[in-house]
mmCIF file of C-alpha atoms in Angstrom:
data_model
loop_
_atom_site.group_PDB
_atom_site.id
_atom_site.type_symbol
_atom_site.label_atom_id
_atom_site.label_comp_id
_atom_site.label_asym_id
_atom_site.label_seq_id
_atom_site.Cartn_x
_atom_site.Cartn_y
_atom_site.Cartn_z
ATOM 1 C CA UNK A 1 -3.736 3.566 37.787
ATOM 2 C CA UNK A 2 -2.470 5.767 34.996
ATOM 3 C CA UNK A 3 -0.242 4.466 32.123
ATOM 4 C CA UNK A 4 2.754 6.564 33.565
ATOM 5 C CA UNK A 5 2.451 4.458 36.631
ATOM 6 C CA UNK A 6 3.414 1.136 34.901
ATOM 7 C CA UNK A 7 6.744 2.672 33.579
ATOM 8 C CA UNK A 8 9.462 1.982 36.053
ATOM 9 C CA UNK A 9 11.920 4.448 34.515
ATOM 10 C CA UNK A 10 11.216 7.999 33.291
ATOM 11 C CA UNK A 11 14.127 9.063 30.879
ATOM 12 C CA UNK A 12 14.128 12.637 29.981
ATOM 13 C CA UNK A 13 12.381 13.487 26.745
ATOM 14 C CA UNK A 14 12.806 15.973 24.035
ATOM 15 C CA UNK A 15 9.942 16.392 21.431
ATOM 16 C CA UNK A 16 10.797 17.594 18.000
ATOM 17 C CA UNK A 17 8.382 18.989 15.511
ATOM 18 C CA UNK A 18 9.270 20.272 12.068
ATOM 19 C CA UNK A 19 6.805 22.634 10.871
ATOM 20 C CA UNK A 20 5.835 24.811 7.957
ATOM 21 C CA UNK A 21 2.427 26.338 7.768
ATOM 22 C CA UNK A 22 0.698 24.740 10.540
ATOM 23 C CA UNK A 23 -1.343 27.445 12.219
ATOM 24 C CA UNK A 24 -4.447 25.099 12.052
ATOM 25 C CA UNK A 25 -2.794 22.367 14.003
ATOM 26 C CA UNK A 26 0.214 23.428 16.062
ATOM 27 C CA UNK A 27 -1.514 24.679 19.139
ATOM 28 C CA UNK A 28 -3.576 21.543 19.472
ATOM 29 C CA UNK A 29 -0.601 19.412 18.741
ATOM 30 C CA UNK A 30 1.688 21.011 21.274
ATOM 31 C CA UNK A 31 -0.952 21.588 23.896
ATOM 32 C CA UNK A 32 -1.971 17.624 23.604
ATOM 33 C CA UNK A 33 1.873 16.713 24.375
ATOM 34 C CA UNK A 34 1.774 19.345 27.377
ATOM 35 C CA UNK A 35 -1.122 17.585 28.924
ATOM 36 C CA UNK A 36 0.503 14.291 28.838
ATOM 37 C CA UNK A 37 0.790 12.499 32.109
ATOM 38 C CA UNK A 38 4.436 11.653 31.422
ATOM 39 C CA UNK A 39 6.508 13.300 34.472
ATOM 40 C CA UNK A 40 9.938 13.973 32.533
ATOM 41 C CA UNK A 41 8.973 15.993 29.424
ATOM 42 C CA UNK A 42 12.036 18.282 29.340
ATOM 43 C CA UNK A 43 11.234 20.416 26.202
ATOM 44 C CA UNK A 44 9.318 20.866 22.804
ATOM 45 C CA UNK A 45 11.420 22.124 20.080
ATOM 46 C CA UNK A 46 9.863 23.398 17.076
ATOM 47 C CA UNK A 47 11.695 23.916 14.103
ATOM 48 C CA UNK A 48 10.033 26.268 11.562
ATOM 49 C CA UNK A 49 10.917 26.353 7.826
ATOM 50 C CA UNK A 50 9.882 29.812 7.011
ATOM 51 C CA UNK A 51 6.198 29.716 7.803
ATOM 52 C CA UNK A 52 4.088 32.661 5.956
ATOM 53 C CA UNK A 53 0.905 31.832 8.246
ATOM 54 C CA UNK A 54 0.636 32.378 12.058
ATOM 55 C CA UNK A 55 2.428 29.375 12.847
ATOM 56 C CA UNK A 56 5.342 31.282 14.433
ATOM 57 C CA UNK A 57 3.196 33.763 16.445
ATOM 58 C CA UNK A 58 1.269 30.899 17.814
ATOM 59 C CA UNK A 59 4.464 28.959 18.856
ATOM 60 C CA UNK A 60 5.909 32.268 20.535
ATOM 61 C CA UNK A 61 2.692 32.727 22.231
ATOM 62 C CA UNK A 62 2.659 29.274 23.648
ATOM 63 C CA UNK A 63 6.410 29.703 24.546
ATOM 64 C CA UNK A 64 5.881 32.788 26.502
ATOM 65 C CA UNK A 65 3.510 30.627 28.903
ATOM 66 C CA UNK A 66 5.778 27.545 29.090
ATOM 67 C CA UNK A 67 9.601 27.778 28.835
ATOM 68 C CA UNK A 68 9.843 24.102 27.692
ATOM 69 C CA UNK A 69 8.654 25.239 24.292
ATOM 70 C CA UNK A 70 11.300 26.338 21.917
ATOM 71 C CA UNK A 71 11.362 27.980 18.262
ATOM 72 C CA UNK A 72 14.197 26.783 16.472
ATOM 73 C CA UNK A 73 14.816 28.674 13.030
ATOM 74 C CA UNK A 74 15.134 26.133 9.920
ATOM 75 C CA UNK A 75 16.253 28.328 7.042
ATOM 76 C CA UNK A 76 16.957 25.051 4.773
ATOM 77 C CA UNK A 77 12.865 24.149 4.950
ATOM 78 C CA UNK A 78 13.234 20.525 4.743
ATOM 79 C CA UNK A 79 12.488 18.275 7.397
ATOM 80 C CA UNK A 80 15.878 16.344 7.698
ATOM 81 C CA UNK A 81 17.270 19.692 8.204
ATOM 82 C CA UNK A 82 15.047 20.685 10.890
ATOM 83 C CA UNK A 83 15.358 17.344 12.576
ATOM 84 C CA UNK A 84 19.146 17.581 12.688
ATOM 85 C CA UNK A 85 19.145 20.934 14.111
ATOM 86 C CA UNK A 86 16.744 19.929 16.831
ATOM 87 C CA UNK A 87 18.872 16.912 17.656
ATOM 88 C CA UNK A 88 21.945 18.940 17.975
ATOM 89 C CA UNK A 89 20.070 21.115 20.618
ATOM 90 C CA UNK A 90 18.136 18.200 22.291
ATOM 91 C CA UNK A 91 18.850 17.858 26.072
ATOM 92 C CA UNK A 92 16.363 14.986 26.564
ATOM 93 C CA UNK A 93 17.857 11.198 26.776
ATOM 94 C CA UNK A 94 14.886 10.297 24.255
ATOM 95 C CA UNK A 95 14.014 12.270 21.129
ATOM 96 C CA UNK A 96 10.511 11.807 20.135
ATOM 97 C CA UNK A 97 9.699 12.902 16.531
ATOM 98 C CA UNK A 98 6.368 14.391 15.894
ATOM 99 C CA UNK A 99 4.505 16.050 13.016
ATOM 100 C CA UNK A 100 2.600 19.383 13.378
ATOM 101 C CA UNK A 101 -0.512 18.116 11.508
ATOM 102 C CA UNK A 102 -1.116 14.528 13.157
ATOM 103 C CA UNK A 103 -3.457 13.673 15.764
ATOM 104 C CA UNK A 104 -2.121 11.663 18.775
ATOM 105 C CA UNK A 105 -3.855 9.580 21.362
ATOM 106 C CA UNK A 106 -3.814 10.822 24.906
ATOM 107 C CA UNK A 107 -1.172 8.384 25.805
ATOM 108 C CA UNK A 108 0.940 8.653 22.871
ATOM 109 C CA UNK A 109 3.892 9.743 24.816
ATOM 110 C CA UNK A 110 3.695 7.300 27.638
ATOM 111 C CA UNK A 111 3.144 4.269 25.263
ATOM 112 C CA UNK A 112 6.270 5.351 23.132
ATOM 113 C CA UNK A 113 8.578 5.186 26.409
ATOM 114 C CA UNK A 114 7.009 2.333 27.692
ATOM 115 C CA UNK A 115 7.497 0.274 24.416
ATOM 116 C CA UNK A 116 11.244 1.660 23.979
ATOM 117 C CA UNK A 117 12.126 0.641 27.498
ATOM 118 C CA UNK A 118 10.300 -2.842 27.735
ATOM 119 C CA UNK A 119 11.693 -3.847 24.247
ATOM 120 C CA UNK A 120 15.205 -2.448 24.343
ATOM 121 C CA UNK A 121 14.609 -1.070 20.758
ATOM 122 C CA UNK A 122 16.644 1.730 19.457
ATOM 123 C CA UNK A 123 13.541 3.319 17.876
ATOM 124 C CA UNK A 124 9.869 2.600 18.427
ATOM 125 C CA UNK A 125 6.561 3.763 16.926
ATOM 126 C CA UNK A 126 3.038 3.046 15.792
ATOM 127 C CA UNK A 127 1.213 2.220 12.649
ATOM 128 C CA UNK A 128 0.453 4.947 10.082
ATOM 129 C CA UNK A 129 -3.308 5.380 10.392
ATOM 130 C CA UNK A 130 -5.159 7.855 8.219
ATOM 131 C CA UNK A 131 -8.173 10.232 8.539
ATOM 132 C CA UNK A 132 -10.065 12.113 5.807
ATOM 133 C CA UNK A 133 -11.973 15.214 5.707
ATOM 134 C CA UNK A 134 -12.807 15.379 1.810
ATOM 135 C CA UNK A 135 -13.289 12.583 -0.924
ATOM 136 C CA UNK A 136 -9.796 12.614 -2.201
ATOM 137 C CA UNK A 137 -8.319 11.937 1.513
ATOM 138 C CA UNK A 138 -11.236 9.292 1.559
ATOM 139 C CA UNK A 139 -9.868 7.488 -1.249
ATOM 140 C CA UNK A 140 -6.173 7.842 -0.196
ATOM 141 C CA UNK A 141 -6.930 6.625 3.325
ATOM 142 C CA UNK A 142 -8.673 3.550 1.944
ATOM 143 C CA UNK A 143 -6.137 2.821 -0.854
ATOM 144 C CA UNK A 144 -3.243 2.614 1.776
ATOM 145 C CA UNK A 145 -5.072 -0.426 3.262
ATOM 146 C CA UNK A 146 -4.244 -2.426 -0.017
ATOM 147 C CA UNK A 147 -0.963 -4.153 -0.700
ATOM 148 C CA UNK A 148 -0.962 -2.166 -4.022
ATOM 149 C CA UNK A 149 -0.956 1.086 -1.700
ATOM 150 C CA UNK A 150 1.405 0.194 0.990
ATOM 151 C CA UNK A 151 3.663 -2.539 -0.421
ATOM 152 C CA UNK A 152 3.291 -4.800 2.427
ATOM 153 C CA UNK A 153 4.871 -2.248 4.659
ATOM 154 C CA UNK A 154 4.618 -3.492 8.317
ATOM 155 C CA UNK A 155 4.255 0.142 9.631
ATOM 156 C CA UNK A 156 1.120 0.457 7.566
ATOM 157 C CA UNK A 157 -0.678 -2.538 9.482
ATOM 158 C CA UNK A 158 -2.509 -1.199 12.504
ATOM 159 C CA UNK A 159 -2.400 -4.623 14.371
ATOM 160 C CA UNK A 160 1.181 -5.432 13.831
ATOM 161 C CA UNK A 161 3.553 -5.815 16.598
ATOM 162 C CA UNK A 162 7.319 -6.565 16.319
ATOM 163 C CA UNK A 163 10.344 -5.425 14.424
ATOM 164 C CA UNK A 164 10.356 -3.848 11.232
ATOM 165 C CA UNK A 165 12.625 -1.921 8.862
ATOM 166 C CA UNK A 166 10.874 1.264 9.421
ATOM 167 C CA UNK A 167 8.064 3.048 11.519
ATOM 168 C CA UNK A 168 5.937 6.041 11.281
ATOM 169 C CA UNK A 169 7.645 9.115 12.827
ATOM 170 C CA UNK A 170 9.536 7.571 15.769
ATOM 171 C CA UNK A 171 10.891 7.628 19.345
ATOM 172 C CA UNK A 172 14.730 7.346 19.733
ATOM 173 C CA UNK A 173 17.540 7.422 22.051
ATOM 174 C CA UNK A 174 18.928 10.876 21.500
ATOM 175 C CA UNK A 175 22.310 9.420 21.770
ATOM 176 C CA UNK A 176 21.813 6.946 19.002
ATOM 177 C CA UNK A 177 20.696 9.812 16.616
ATOM 178 C CA UNK A 178 23.987 11.770 17.484
ATOM 179 C CA UNK A 179 26.141 8.746 17.127
ATOM 180 C CA UNK A 180 24.912 8.101 13.738
ATOM 181 C CA UNK A 181 24.866 11.635 12.215
ATOM 182 C CA UNK A 182 21.501 12.364 12.211
ATOM 183 C CA UNK A 183 19.071 12.483 9.083
ATOM 184 C CA UNK A 184 20.299 12.385 5.580
ATOM 185 C CA UNK A 185 19.924 15.782 4.226
ATOM 186 C CA UNK A 186 20.258 14.638 0.804
ATOM 187 C CA UNK A 187 17.360 12.467 1.055
ATOM 188 C CA UNK A 188 14.541 14.896 1.855
ATOM 189 C CA UNK A 189 11.453 12.549 1.459
ATOM 190 C CA UNK A 190 12.833 9.046 2.659
ATOM 191 C CA UNK A 191 15.247 10.331 5.536
ATOM 192 C CA UNK A 192 13.258 8.217 8.264
ATOM 193 C CA UNK A 193 13.444 4.989 6.429
ATOM 194 C CA UNK A 194 17.020 5.670 5.572
ATOM 195 C CA UNK A 195 18.029 6.408 9.222
ATOM 196 C CA UNK A 196 16.246 3.538 10.287
ATOM 197 C CA UNK A 197 18.313 1.081 7.889
ATOM 198 C CA UNK A 198 21.469 2.594 9.583
ATOM 199 C CA UNK A 199 19.984 1.695 12.937
ATOM 200 C CA UNK A 200 19.240 -1.878 11.652
ATOM 201 C CA UNK A 201 22.801 -2.307 10.093
ATOM 202 C CA UNK A 202 24.632 -0.937 13.237
ATOM 203 C CA UNK A 203 22.422 -2.445 15.963
ATOM 204 C CA UNK A 204 20.499 -5.464 14.233
ATOM 205 C CA UNK A 205 16.855 -5.672 14.828
ATOM 206 C CA UNK A 206 16.304 -2.405 16.518
ATOM 207 C CA UNK A 207 13.117 -0.867 15.138
ATOM 208 C CA UNK A 208 9.901 -1.820 16.781
ATOM 209 C CA UNK A 209 6.309 -1.252 16.077
ATOM 210 C CA UNK A 210 3.490 -1.335 18.869
ATOM 211 C CA UNK A 211 -0.376 -1.186 17.954
ATOM 212 C CA UNK A 212 -0.519 0.720 21.324
ATOM 213 C CA UNK A 213 1.279 3.714 19.921
ATOM 214 C CA UNK A 214 -1.455 5.666 18.025
ATOM 215 C CA UNK A 215 -1.370 8.471 16.023
ATOM 216 C CA UNK A 216 -3.404 9.681 12.732
ATOM 217 C CA UNK A 217 -2.603 11.574 9.661
ATOM 218 C CA UNK A 218 -4.417 13.517 7.079
ATOM 219 C CA UNK A 219 -3.328 12.530 3.487
ATOM 220 C CA UNK A 220 -2.929 14.959 0.298
ATOM 221 C CA UNK A 221 -6.131 16.546 -0.258
ATOM 222 C CA UNK A 222 -6.095 16.726 -4.109
ATOM 223 C CA UNK A 223 -4.780 14.176 -6.881
ATOM 224 C CA UNK A 224 -2.259 16.197 -7.942
ATOM 225 C CA UNK A 225 -0.752 16.714 -4.368
ATOM 226 C CA UNK A 226 -0.843 12.801 -4.130
ATOM 227 C CA UNK A 227 0.906 12.391 -7.358
ATOM 228 C CA UNK A 228 3.517 14.863 -6.616
ATOM 229 C CA UNK A 229 4.012 13.304 -3.028
ATOM 230 C CA UNK A 230 4.569 9.931 -4.727
ATOM 231 C CA UNK A 231 6.875 11.325 -7.353
ATOM 232 C CA UNK A 232 9.029 12.339 -4.482
ATOM 233 C CA UNK A 233 8.520 9.292 -2.534
ATOM 234 C CA UNK A 234 9.992 7.467 -5.619
ATOM 235 C CA UNK A 235 12.943 9.859 -5.749
ATOM 236 C CA UNK A 236 13.782 9.385 -2.152
ATOM 237 C CA UNK A 237 13.567 5.418 -2.426
ATOM 238 C CA UNK A 238 16.113 5.452 -5.237
ATOM 239 C CA UNK A 239 18.606 7.545 -3.143
ATOM 240 C CA UNK A 240 17.851 5.216 -0.109
ATOM 241 C CA UNK A 241 18.445 2.126 -2.355
ATOM 242 C CA UNK A 242 22.019 3.567 -3.463
ATOM 243 C CA UNK A 243 23.063 4.079 0.159
ATOM 244 C CA UNK A 244 21.625 0.601 1.270
ATOM 245 C CA UNK A 245 21.773 -1.714 -1.709
ATOM 246 C CA UNK A 246 21.746 -4.899 0.487
ATOM 247 C CA UNK A 247 19.287 -3.915 3.356
ATOM 248 C CA UNK A 248 16.780 -1.534 1.545
ATOM 249 C CA UNK A 249 13.439 -3.120 1.432
ATOM 250 C CA UNK A 250 12.661 -4.671 -2.093
ATOM 251 C CA UNK A 251 9.040 -3.053 -1.812
ATOM 252 C CA UNK A 252 10.705 0.420 -3.146
ATOM 253 C CA UNK A 253 11.687 -1.310 -6.332
ATOM 254 C CA UNK A 254 8.513 -3.163 -7.262
ATOM 255 C CA UNK A 255 6.561 -0.423 -8.858
ATOM 256 C CA UNK A 256 9.492 0.659 -10.785
ATOM 257 C CA UNK A 257 10.667 -2.722 -11.994
ATOM 258 C CA UNK A 258 6.821 -3.782 -12.917
ATOM 259 C CA UNK A 259 5.977 -0.429 -14.695
ATOM 260 C CA UNK A 260 9.232 -0.146 -16.511
ATOM 261 C CA UNK A 261 9.046 -3.933 -17.777
ATOM 262 C CA UNK A 262 5.463 -3.378 -18.874
ATOM 263 C CA UNK A 263 6.238 -0.001 -20.645
ATOM 264 C CA UNK A 264 9.131 -2.056 -22.557
ATOM 265 C CA UNK A 265 6.629 -4.692 -23.249
ATOM 266 C CA UNK A 266 4.050 -2.237 -24.709
ATOM 267 C CA UNK A 267 6.697 -0.658 -26.777
ATOM 268 C CA UNK A 268 7.735 -4.031 -28.325
ATOM 269 C CA UNK A 269 4.297 -4.778 -29.085
ATOM 270 C CA UNK A 270 3.817 -1.411 -30.814
ATOM 271 C CA UNK A 271 6.917 -1.650 -32.617
ATOM 272 C CA UNK A 272 7.094 -5.288 -33.890
ATOM 273 C CA UNK A 273 4.935 -6.713 -36.482
ATOM 274 C CA UNK A 274 3.499 -9.359 -34.106
ATOM 275 C CA UNK A 275 0.696 -9.441 -31.754
ATOM 276 C CA UNK A 276 1.636 -9.768 -28.175
ATOM 277 C CA UNK A 277 -1.731 -9.067 -26.658
ATOM 278 C CA UNK A 278 -0.823 -5.808 -25.013
ATOM 279 C CA UNK A 279 -4.264 -4.266 -25.187
ATOM 280 C CA UNK A 280 -5.552 -7.392 -23.572
ATOM 281 C CA UNK A 281 -3.242 -7.670 -20.798
ATOM 282 C CA UNK A 282 -3.636 -3.889 -19.990
ATOM 283 C CA UNK A 283 -7.685 -4.326 -19.871
ATOM 284 C CA UNK A 284 -6.518 -7.384 -17.528
ATOM 285 C CA UNK A 285 -4.570 -5.271 -15.277
ATOM 286 C CA UNK A 286 -7.128 -2.738 -15.109
ATOM 287 C CA UNK A 287 -9.808 -5.159 -14.270
ATOM 288 C CA UNK A 288 -7.709 -6.412 -11.226
ATOM 289 C CA UNK A 289 -7.542 -2.785 -10.234
ATOM 290 C CA UNK A 290 -11.133 -2.396 -10.449
ATOM 291 C CA UNK A 291 -12.083 -5.357 -8.493
ATOM 292 C CA UNK A 292 -9.205 -4.451 -5.669
ATOM 293 C CA UNK A 293 -10.817 -1.120 -5.253
ATOM 294 C CA UNK A 294 -14.312 -2.636 -5.154
ATOM 295 C CA UNK A 295 -13.171 -5.037 -2.474
ATOM 296 C CA UNK A 296 -11.265 -2.656 -0.778
ATOM 297 C CA UNK A 297 -14.333 -0.105 -0.336
ATOM 298 C CA UNK A 298 -16.878 -2.814 0.752
ATOM 299 C CA UNK A 299 -14.465 -4.587 3.116
ATOM 300 C CA UNK A 300 -13.532 -1.351 4.811
ATOM 301 C CA UNK A 301 -16.833 0.496 4.754
ATOM 302 C CA UNK A 302 -17.442 0.010 8.603
ATOM 303 C CA UNK A 303 -13.941 1.220 9.309
ATOM 304 C CA UNK A 304 -14.318 4.114 7.040
ATOM 305 C CA UNK A 305 -17.456 5.435 8.672
ATOM 306 C CA UNK A 306 -16.147 4.859 12.309
ATOM 307 C CA UNK A 307 -12.520 5.825 12.278
ATOM 308 C CA UNK A 308 -11.370 7.221 8.950
ATOM 309 C CA UNK A 309 -14.060 9.867 8.006
ATOM 310 C CA UNK A 310 -13.811 13.038 10.156
ATOM 311 C CA UNK A 311 -15.209 15.593 7.529
ATOM 312 C CA UNK A 312 -18.061 18.030 8.403
ATOM 313 C CA UNK A 313 -19.940 16.895 4.962
ATOM 314 C CA UNK A 314 -21.930 13.971 4.269
ATOM 315 C CA UNK A 315 -19.883 10.701 4.519
ATOM 316 C CA UNK A 316 -18.973 9.692 0.941
ATOM 317 C CA UNK A 317 -20.969 6.758 -0.475
ATOM 318 C CA UNK A 318 -19.453 3.463 -1.653
ATOM 319 C CA UNK A 319 -19.494 4.534 -5.365
ATOM 320 C CA UNK A 320 -17.438 7.630 -4.809
ATOM 321 C CA UNK A 321 -15.026 6.001 -2.501
ATOM 322 C CA UNK A 322 -14.578 3.281 -5.104
ATOM 323 C CA UNK A 323 -13.717 6.037 -7.920
ATOM 324 C CA UNK A 324 -11.160 7.940 -5.470
ATOM 325 C CA UNK A 325 -9.494 4.631 -4.380
ATOM 326 C CA UNK A 326 -8.898 3.333 -8.035
ATOM 327 C CA UNK A 327 -7.608 6.905 -9.055
ATOM 328 C CA UNK A 328 -5.234 6.947 -5.821
ATOM 329 C CA UNK A 329 -3.987 3.484 -6.316
ATOM 330 C CA UNK A 330 -3.119 4.270 -10.038
ATOM 331 C CA UNK A 331 -1.534 7.638 -9.093
ATOM 332 C CA UNK A 332 0.395 6.083 -6.396
ATOM 333 C CA UNK A 333 2.061 3.444 -8.700
ATOM 334 C CA UNK A 334 2.709 5.963 -11.402
ATOM 335 C CA UNK A 335 4.072 8.768 -9.326
ATOM 336 C CA UNK A 336 6.450 6.441 -7.493
ATOM 337 C CA UNK A 337 7.688 5.049 -10.768
ATOM 338 C CA UNK A 338 8.254 8.437 -12.383
ATOM 339 C CA UNK A 339 10.054 9.788 -9.424
ATOM 340 C CA UNK A 340 12.113 6.777 -8.954
ATOM 341 C CA UNK A 341 12.778 6.952 -13.078
ATOM 342 C CA UNK A 342 13.587 10.602 -12.857
ATOM 343 C CA UNK A 343 16.278 10.236 -9.953
ATOM 344 C CA UNK A 344 17.612 7.333 -11.611
ATOM 345 C CA UNK A 345 18.384 9.185 -14.807
ATOM 346 C CA UNK A 346 19.519 12.316 -12.928
ATOM 347 C CA UNK A 347 22.045 9.975 -11.102
ATOM 348 C CA UNK A 348 23.133 7.389 -13.811
ATOM 349 C CA UNK A 349 23.238 9.660 -16.626
ATOM 350 C CA UNK A 350 23.905 13.116 -15.405
ATOM 351 C CA UNK A 351 26.168 11.778 -12.533
ATOM 352 C CA UNK A 352 24.177 13.915 -9.966
ATOM 353 C CA UNK A 353 24.507 12.204 -6.526
ATOM 354 C CA UNK A 354 22.169 13.970 -4.319
ATOM 355 C CA UNK A 355 18.596 15.436 -4.581
#
């Protein structure tokens, strides 16, 4: 018996994929969904934000062989605009959001629909699993397994099953997406979390995570890109906090509050004619980070070799992973703090409400 045989209802499905320069992955992703056993896949919408590689040509070639594939123009480039354009055109009862560079389990679509129906949730998804092809990605993939790297977010825990404040990607009822106005276009990096908060505020517990829904994500492949990503995350979390001051998760505030208070403490120690032991405390914090990086590298070594590492080169050793985990954890915190601070200054001092 296939998994599709277990589903008692088969609502029509629209898959929406925002893309930008995904020539290396888009054919694999689309072909994977087309090979699904789910019997009511109505359409695959692909919103292109102005790709300069061969993404568009690949999509058009795929569309010429299957009319369910449709290329959508997204002149605004960002994902929130792409998603809203696809939502406005979606004909399926269910809207499954996908990314153009992830890897999905063969039963991803079936598991999403099964969970959506059985739980009665408004949005379902799985944990954000990571893969790595180079040393930086290896460090990031391991760092996200730490509380310092994930903030305790439930969607980062592979074995978690239950309700949460957000999920990775998501499978929604199209009617809900349209009713709530789609994704916030002023918040271009945290639009998924912001929309899920609106779901919870309107419907109560309605966002469900299932460990059976499996997909894998390649993180940023350089430290500069990682810092830039978390800088944008910090900006997005500030904007989400403005819109949802009561329901926004506290984990979005912790890096900013801690580093801000610590910075003030260091300034006081330097400015006052007293010893506040800032050097000793800084060393202590670095030691904690070293210990966390070491423990993480050792504890997750089997998982790293078996699931995370997908590179063609030799598998990085523990010393290499320790170094990249340490740097990744540090950059995640500093990037998030810097972005949150930048956006708060932009909003509070310069009265700029959006991105």
